[in-house]
XYZ file of C-alpha atoms in Angstrom:
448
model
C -19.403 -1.536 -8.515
C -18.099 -4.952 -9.132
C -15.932 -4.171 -12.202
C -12.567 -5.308 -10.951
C -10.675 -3.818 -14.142
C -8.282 -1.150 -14.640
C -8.866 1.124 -17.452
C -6.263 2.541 -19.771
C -6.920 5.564 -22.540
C -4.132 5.202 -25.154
C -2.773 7.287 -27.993
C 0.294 7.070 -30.431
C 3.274 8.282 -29.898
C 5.601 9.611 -32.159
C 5.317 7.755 -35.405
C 8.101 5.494 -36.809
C 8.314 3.120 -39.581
C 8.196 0.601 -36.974
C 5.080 1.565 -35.080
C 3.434 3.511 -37.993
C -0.669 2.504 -38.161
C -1.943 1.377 -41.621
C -2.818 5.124 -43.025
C -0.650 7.075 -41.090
C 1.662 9.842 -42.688
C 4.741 9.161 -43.158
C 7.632 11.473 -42.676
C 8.755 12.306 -46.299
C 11.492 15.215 -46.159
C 14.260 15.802 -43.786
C 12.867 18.651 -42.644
C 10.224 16.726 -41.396
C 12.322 14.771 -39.199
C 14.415 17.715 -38.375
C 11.105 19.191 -37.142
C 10.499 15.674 -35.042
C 13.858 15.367 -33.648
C 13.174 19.523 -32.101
C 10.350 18.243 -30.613
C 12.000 15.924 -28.839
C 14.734 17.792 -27.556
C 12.535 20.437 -26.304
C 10.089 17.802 -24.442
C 13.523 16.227 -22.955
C 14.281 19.412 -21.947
C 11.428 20.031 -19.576
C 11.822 16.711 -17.531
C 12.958 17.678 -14.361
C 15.892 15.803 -12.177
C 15.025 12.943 -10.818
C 15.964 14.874 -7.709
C 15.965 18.937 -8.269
C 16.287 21.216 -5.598
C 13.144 22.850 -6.224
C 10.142 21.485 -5.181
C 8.367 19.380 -7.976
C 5.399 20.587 -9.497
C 2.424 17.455 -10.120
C 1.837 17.110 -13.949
C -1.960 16.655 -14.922
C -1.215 14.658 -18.466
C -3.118 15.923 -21.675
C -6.526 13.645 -22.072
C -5.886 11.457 -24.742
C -2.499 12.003 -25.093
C 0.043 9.255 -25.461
C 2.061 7.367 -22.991
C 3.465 5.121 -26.160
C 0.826 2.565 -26.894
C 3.658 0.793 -28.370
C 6.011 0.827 -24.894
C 7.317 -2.242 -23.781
C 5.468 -4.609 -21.815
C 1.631 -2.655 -23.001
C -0.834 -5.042 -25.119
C 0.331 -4.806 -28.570
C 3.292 -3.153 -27.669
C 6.602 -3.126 -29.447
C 10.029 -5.118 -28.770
C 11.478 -5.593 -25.647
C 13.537 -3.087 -24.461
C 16.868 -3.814 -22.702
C 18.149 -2.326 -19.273
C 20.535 0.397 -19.237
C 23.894 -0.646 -18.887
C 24.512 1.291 -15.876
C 22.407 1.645 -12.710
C 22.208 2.808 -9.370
C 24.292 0.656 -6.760
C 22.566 1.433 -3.798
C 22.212 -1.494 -1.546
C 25.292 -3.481 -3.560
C 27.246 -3.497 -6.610
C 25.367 -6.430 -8.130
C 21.978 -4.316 -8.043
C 23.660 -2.480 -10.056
C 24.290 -4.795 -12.875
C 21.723 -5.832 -15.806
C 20.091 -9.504 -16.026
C 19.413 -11.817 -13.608
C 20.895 -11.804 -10.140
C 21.194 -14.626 -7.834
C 23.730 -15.877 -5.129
C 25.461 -18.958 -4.364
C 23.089 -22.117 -2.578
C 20.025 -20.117 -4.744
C 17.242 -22.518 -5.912
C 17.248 -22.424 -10.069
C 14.861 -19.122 -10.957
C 11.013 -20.163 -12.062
C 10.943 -20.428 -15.556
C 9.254 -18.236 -17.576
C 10.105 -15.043 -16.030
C 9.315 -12.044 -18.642
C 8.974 -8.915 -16.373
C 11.199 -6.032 -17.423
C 12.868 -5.953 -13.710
C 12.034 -7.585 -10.058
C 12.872 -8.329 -6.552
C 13.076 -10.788 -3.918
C 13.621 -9.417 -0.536
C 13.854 -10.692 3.173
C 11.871 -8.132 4.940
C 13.237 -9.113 8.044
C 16.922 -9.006 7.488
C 16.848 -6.846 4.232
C 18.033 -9.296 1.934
C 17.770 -8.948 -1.716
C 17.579 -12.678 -2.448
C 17.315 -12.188 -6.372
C 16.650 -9.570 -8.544
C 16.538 -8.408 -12.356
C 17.335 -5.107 -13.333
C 16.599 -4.004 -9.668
C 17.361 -0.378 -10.294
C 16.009 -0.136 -13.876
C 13.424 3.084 -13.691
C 10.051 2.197 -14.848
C 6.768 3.815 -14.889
C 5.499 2.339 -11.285
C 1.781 3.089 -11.970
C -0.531 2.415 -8.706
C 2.164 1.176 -7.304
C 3.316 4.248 -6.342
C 0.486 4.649 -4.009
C 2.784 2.739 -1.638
C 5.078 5.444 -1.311
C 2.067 8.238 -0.938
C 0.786 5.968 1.658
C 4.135 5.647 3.633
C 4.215 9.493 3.213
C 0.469 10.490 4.526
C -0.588 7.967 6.526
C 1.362 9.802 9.589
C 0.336 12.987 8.094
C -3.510 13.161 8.350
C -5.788 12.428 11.382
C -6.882 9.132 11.567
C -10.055 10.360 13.152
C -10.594 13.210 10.451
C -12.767 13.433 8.119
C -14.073 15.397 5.180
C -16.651 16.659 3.021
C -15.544 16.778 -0.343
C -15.704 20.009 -2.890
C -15.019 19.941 -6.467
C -12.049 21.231 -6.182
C -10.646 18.316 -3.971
C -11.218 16.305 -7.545
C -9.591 18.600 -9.539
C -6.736 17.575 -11.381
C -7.363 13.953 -11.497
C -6.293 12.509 -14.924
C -8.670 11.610 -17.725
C -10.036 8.111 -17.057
C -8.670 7.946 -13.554
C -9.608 4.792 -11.384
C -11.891 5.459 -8.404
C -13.713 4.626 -6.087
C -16.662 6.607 -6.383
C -16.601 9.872 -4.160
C -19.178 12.321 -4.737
C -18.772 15.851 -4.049
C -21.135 16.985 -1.588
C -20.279 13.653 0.728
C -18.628 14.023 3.825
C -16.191 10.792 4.017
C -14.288 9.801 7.122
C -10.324 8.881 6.576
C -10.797 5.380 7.141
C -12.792 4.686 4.305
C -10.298 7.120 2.395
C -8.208 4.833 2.677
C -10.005 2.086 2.027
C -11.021 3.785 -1.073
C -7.401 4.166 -2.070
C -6.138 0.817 -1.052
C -8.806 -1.849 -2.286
C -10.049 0.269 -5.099
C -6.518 2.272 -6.493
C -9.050 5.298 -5.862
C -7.485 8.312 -7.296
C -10.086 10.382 -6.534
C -9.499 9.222 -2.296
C -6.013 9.271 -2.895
C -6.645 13.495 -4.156
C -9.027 13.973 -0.998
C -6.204 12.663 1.056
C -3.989 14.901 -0.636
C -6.165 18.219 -0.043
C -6.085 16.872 3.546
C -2.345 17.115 3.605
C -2.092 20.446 2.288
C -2.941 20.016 -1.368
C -1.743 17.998 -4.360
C 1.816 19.840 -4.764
C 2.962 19.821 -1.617
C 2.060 15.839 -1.360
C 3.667 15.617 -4.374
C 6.963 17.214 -2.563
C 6.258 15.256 0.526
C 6.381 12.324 -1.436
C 9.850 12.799 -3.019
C 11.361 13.754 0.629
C 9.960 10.656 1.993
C 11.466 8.916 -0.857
C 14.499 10.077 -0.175
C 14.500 9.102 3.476
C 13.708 5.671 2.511
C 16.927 5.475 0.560
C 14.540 5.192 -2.409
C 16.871 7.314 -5.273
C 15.232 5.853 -8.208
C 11.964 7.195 -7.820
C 11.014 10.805 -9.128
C 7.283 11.775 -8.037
C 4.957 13.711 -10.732
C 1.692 12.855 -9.219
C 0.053 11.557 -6.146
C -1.538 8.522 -7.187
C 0.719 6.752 -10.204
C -1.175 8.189 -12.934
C 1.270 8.654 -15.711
C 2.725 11.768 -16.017
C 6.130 12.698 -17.702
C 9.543 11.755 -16.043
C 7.324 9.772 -13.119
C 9.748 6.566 -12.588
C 10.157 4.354 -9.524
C 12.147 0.755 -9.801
C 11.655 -2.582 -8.434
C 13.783 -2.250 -5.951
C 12.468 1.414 -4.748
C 9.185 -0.265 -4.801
C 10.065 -2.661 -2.497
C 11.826 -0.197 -0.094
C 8.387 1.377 0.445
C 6.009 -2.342 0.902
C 8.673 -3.298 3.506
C 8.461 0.206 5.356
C 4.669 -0.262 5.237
C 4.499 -3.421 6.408
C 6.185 -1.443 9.821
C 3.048 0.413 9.928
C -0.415 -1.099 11.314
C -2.467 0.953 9.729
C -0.773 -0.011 6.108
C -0.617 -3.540 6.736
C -4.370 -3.862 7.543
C -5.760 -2.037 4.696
C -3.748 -3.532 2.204
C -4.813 -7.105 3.411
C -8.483 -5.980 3.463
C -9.844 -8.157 0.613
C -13.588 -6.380 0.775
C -15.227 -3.867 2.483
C -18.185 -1.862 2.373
C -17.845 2.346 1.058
C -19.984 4.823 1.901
C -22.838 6.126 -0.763
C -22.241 9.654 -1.524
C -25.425 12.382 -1.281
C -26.955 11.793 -4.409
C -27.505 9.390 -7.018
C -29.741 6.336 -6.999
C -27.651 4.766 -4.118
C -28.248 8.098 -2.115
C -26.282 7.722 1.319
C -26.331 3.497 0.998
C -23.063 2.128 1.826
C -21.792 -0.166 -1.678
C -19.487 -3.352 -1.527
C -15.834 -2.790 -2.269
C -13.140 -5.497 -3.429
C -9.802 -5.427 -3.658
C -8.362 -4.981 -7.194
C -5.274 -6.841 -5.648
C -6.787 -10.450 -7.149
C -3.932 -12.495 -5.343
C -5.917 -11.395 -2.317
C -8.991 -11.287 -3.184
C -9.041 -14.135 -4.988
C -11.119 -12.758 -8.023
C -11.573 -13.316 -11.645
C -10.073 -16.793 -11.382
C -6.821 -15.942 -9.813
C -6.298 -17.974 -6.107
C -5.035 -16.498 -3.668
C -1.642 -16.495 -2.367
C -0.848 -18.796 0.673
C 0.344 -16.174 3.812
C -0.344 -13.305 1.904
C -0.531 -10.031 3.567
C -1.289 -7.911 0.449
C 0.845 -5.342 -1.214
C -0.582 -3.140 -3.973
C -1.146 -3.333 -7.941
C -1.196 -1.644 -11.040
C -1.699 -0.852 -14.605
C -1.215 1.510 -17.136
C -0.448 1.614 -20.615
C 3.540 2.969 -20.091
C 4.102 0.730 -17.223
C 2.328 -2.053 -18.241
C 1.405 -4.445 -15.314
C 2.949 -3.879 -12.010
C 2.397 -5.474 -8.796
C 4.183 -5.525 -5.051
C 3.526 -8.235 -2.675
C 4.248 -9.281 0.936
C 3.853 -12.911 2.049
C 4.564 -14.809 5.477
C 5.317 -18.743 5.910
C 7.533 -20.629 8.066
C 8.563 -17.610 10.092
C 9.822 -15.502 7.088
C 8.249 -12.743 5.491
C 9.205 -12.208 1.974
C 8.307 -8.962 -0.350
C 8.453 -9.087 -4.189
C 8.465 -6.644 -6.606
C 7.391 -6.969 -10.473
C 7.055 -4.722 -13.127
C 6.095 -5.085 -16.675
C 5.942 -8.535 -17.641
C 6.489 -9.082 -21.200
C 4.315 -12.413 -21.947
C 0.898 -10.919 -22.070
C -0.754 -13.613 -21.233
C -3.846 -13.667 -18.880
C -2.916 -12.598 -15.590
C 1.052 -13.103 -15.907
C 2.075 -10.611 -13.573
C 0.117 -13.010 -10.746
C 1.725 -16.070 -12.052
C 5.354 -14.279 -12.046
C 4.456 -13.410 -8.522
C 3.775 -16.762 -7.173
C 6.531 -18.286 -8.820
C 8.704 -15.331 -7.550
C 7.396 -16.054 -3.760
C 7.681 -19.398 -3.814
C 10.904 -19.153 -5.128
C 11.994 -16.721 -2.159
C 10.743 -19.012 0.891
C 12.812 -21.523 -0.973
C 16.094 -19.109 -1.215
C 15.693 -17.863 2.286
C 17.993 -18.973 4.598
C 20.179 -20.765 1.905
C 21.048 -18.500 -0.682
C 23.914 -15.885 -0.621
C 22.283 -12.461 -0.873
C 22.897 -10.566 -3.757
C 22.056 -6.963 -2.167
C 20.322 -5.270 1.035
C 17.514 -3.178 1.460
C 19.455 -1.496 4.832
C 21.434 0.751 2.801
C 23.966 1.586 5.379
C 24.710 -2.147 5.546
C 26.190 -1.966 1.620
C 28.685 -0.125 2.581
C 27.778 3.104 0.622
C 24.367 4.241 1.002
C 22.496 6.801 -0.972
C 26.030 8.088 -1.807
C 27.096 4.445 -3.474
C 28.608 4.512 -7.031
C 25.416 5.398 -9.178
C 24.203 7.933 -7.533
C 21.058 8.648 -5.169
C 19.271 9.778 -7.764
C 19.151 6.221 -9.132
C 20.057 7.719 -12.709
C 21.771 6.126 -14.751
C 24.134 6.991 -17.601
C 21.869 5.001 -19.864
C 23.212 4.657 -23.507
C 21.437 2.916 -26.306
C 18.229 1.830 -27.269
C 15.914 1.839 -24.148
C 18.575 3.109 -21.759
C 16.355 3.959 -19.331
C 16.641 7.514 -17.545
C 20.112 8.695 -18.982
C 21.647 11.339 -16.868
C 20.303 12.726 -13.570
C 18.785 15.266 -15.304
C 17.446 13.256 -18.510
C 14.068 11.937 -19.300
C 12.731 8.907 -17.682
C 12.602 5.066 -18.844
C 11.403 3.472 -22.206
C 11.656 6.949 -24.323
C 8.354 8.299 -23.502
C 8.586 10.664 -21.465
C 11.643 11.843 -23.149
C 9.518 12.780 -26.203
C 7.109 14.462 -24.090
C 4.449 11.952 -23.835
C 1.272 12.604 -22.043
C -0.098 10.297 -19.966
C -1.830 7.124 -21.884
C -3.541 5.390 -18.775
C -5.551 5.124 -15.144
C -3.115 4.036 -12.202
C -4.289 1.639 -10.522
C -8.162 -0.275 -10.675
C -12.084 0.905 -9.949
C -15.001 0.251 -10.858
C -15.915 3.951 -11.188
C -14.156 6.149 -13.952
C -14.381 10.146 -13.048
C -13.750 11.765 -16.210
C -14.050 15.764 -15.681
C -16.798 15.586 -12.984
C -18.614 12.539 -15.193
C -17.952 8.881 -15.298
C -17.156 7.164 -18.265
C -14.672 4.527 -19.667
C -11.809 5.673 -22.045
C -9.367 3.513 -23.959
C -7.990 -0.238 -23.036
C -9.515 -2.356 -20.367
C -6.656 -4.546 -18.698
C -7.513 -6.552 -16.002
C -6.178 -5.366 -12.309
């Protein structure tokens, strides 16, 4: 249990002369890509709104199916994709708006900065300090666990508990992260969340979600609570960030849903526990013996070489193969407390997404108080709300390569779920991978 890595299982997507493997087929008649073009049309067909009326049914992704090993921002992956030319608006008409964001008095931006889209927020005032491609929908990974936190947390006893049945686990996607539940094991909802917060634990996060009435209606809860929160970008597939068709979130939604938990005690102190100690399940050779848990969030735990963070709090992190590296963070000095969102940096070098992040903090204590905001995370205070020029739903009209979610009713961001992708990856980090009531590893190791 001291594997700090998050685990990925990747597959191919559709094959093109650009991402075509040495000894692949290659598409030879027009029929053929007649026949590939259908397919995609019909998978584009099934995505769901990013807000539909009806409640939203959780997608359990194919095993070994592909997210697109070659999306942007994933080891190996292919070229950089650009932002769609139109976004939402919500919280200000320069959120709306592709590149780099910043205000008059703002320090110069860290240089260096690859990730796909980010955010620098007062979380006091609700200033968006800077941002990139704030409302650019992305594959959130773990990070969505934020929301489903902000969304159960009130929901389930905090005195509860609950002994686990196989069904509680059912569902979970091939190679999820975990924490190491055992069926049989009767689990109080403190270390549930402990489970879900230091370890990405999908399987907690699913006993949570049987606790709350089961894994759809979570799922629905989630997408309400979203929409409370203002957060439009964001449509919900599954519980615990494990890629599933159409599931997008953006930097900015993201950072909608650290702020509201840092309002909430509970939130705040789990996700600034760096270790704690999980309960041993009924069998095994660790029968009943409590195990050491760290947090896969390495800017506060300070593991695998990465320091920590100066006044962190803690936040939440993530990793699959479609969203690449994702992280949220929330960080207190001089009176100010600043939250940052990042997703998908493009450099893939060792630990980026932490080095993006500190340069992105430090960069925000320095903007504070000086910089003209370019945005606000109080909606109402834009002047437009969930009903400003965009749309709630976050979608944009997208056009071109990489254009993100197209209409409100098209498929989500970087073209894989618009061709029907399965899911290529774990959300989120643990040490223990439950694979189908068995542990094992599948596919990519990336570290957490």
């Amino acid at each position: 249990m001291t594997a700090t890595t998050e685990v990925s299982a990747a597959a191919a997507p559709l094959v093109t002369r650009a991402d075509r493997g040495p000894g692949a087929p290659r598409p030879r008649t027009r029929r053929a890509l007649v026949a590939l073009a259908a397919t995609a049309l019909v998978a584009c067909a099934g995505v769901a709104p990013a807000h539909a009326s009806a409640p939203l049914t959780p997608v359990t992704p194919t095993p070994g199916a592909s997210g697109a090993s070659g999306a942007s921002g994933a080891p190996g992956g292919a070229a950089r994709k650009e932002p769609p030319a139109q976004m939402s608006k919500v919280g200000g008409e320069r959120l709306g708006s592709p590149g780099d964001q910043v205000g008059a008095g703002a320090p110069n931006l860290p240089a260096g900065l690859s990730a796909l889209s980010w955010v620098v927020a007062d979380a006091d005032t609700g200033q968006v300090l800077g941002a990139r491609n704030a409302h650019w929908q992305l594959p959130p990974a773990s990070t969505l666990k934020m929301l489903f936190a902000d969304t159960v947390l009130p929901a389930v006893p905090h005195d509860g508990s609950r002994t686990v049945t196989p069904e509680d686990l059912k569902g979970m996607g091939d190679g999820s992260s975990a924490v190491g539940i055992v069926p049989g094991g009767t689990y109080q909802v403190p270390d549930l969340w402990r489970g879900v917060f230091l370890r990405s634990g999908n399987d907690a996060v699913h006993v949570l979600a049987a606790m709350n009435g089961g894994v759809e209606k979570t799922v629905a809860d989630m997408q309400r609570r979203a929409t409370e929160l203002g957060a439009g970008d964001t449509s919900v597939r599954s519980p615990d960030g494990y890629d599933a068709p159409g599931q997008v979130s953006s930097a900015y939604d993201l950072t909608l849903f650290l702020r509201q938990g840092m309002r909430d005690k509970d939130f705040k102190e789990y996700c600034s526990t760096a270790s704690a100690q999980f309960p041993g399940g009924p069998a095994g050779p660790g029968k009943d013996k409590p195990f050491g848990i760290s947090n896969t969030n390495r800017m506060l735990s300070g593991a695998d070489g990465v320091a920590p963070y100066p006044g962190l709090i803690g936040g939440k992190n993530g990793y699959t193969t479609n969203a690449g590296n994702t992280l949220a963070e929330a960080a207190q000095r001089d009176g100010h407390t600043i939250v940052v969102t990042v997703m998908n940096p493009q450099d893939n070098k060792r630990d980026q997404v932490y080095t993006e992040m500190r340069a992105l903090l430090d960069w925000g204590f320095a903007a504070v108080g000086k910089a003209t905001p370019v945005g606000t995370l109080d909606q109402a205070a834009a002047g437009g709300g969930a009903k400003a020029k965009g749309g709630a739903a976050g979608a944009s009209s997208g056009s071109g390569s990489g254009s993100g979610s197209g209409s409100a009713s098209g498929p989500g961001v970087l073209g894989w779920s618009a061709i029907g992708a399965g899911a290529a990856a774990v959300a989120g980090g643990a040490g223990w991978l439950v694979v189908r009531g068995r542990r094992r590893a599948r596919g990519r190791n990336a570290r957490g």
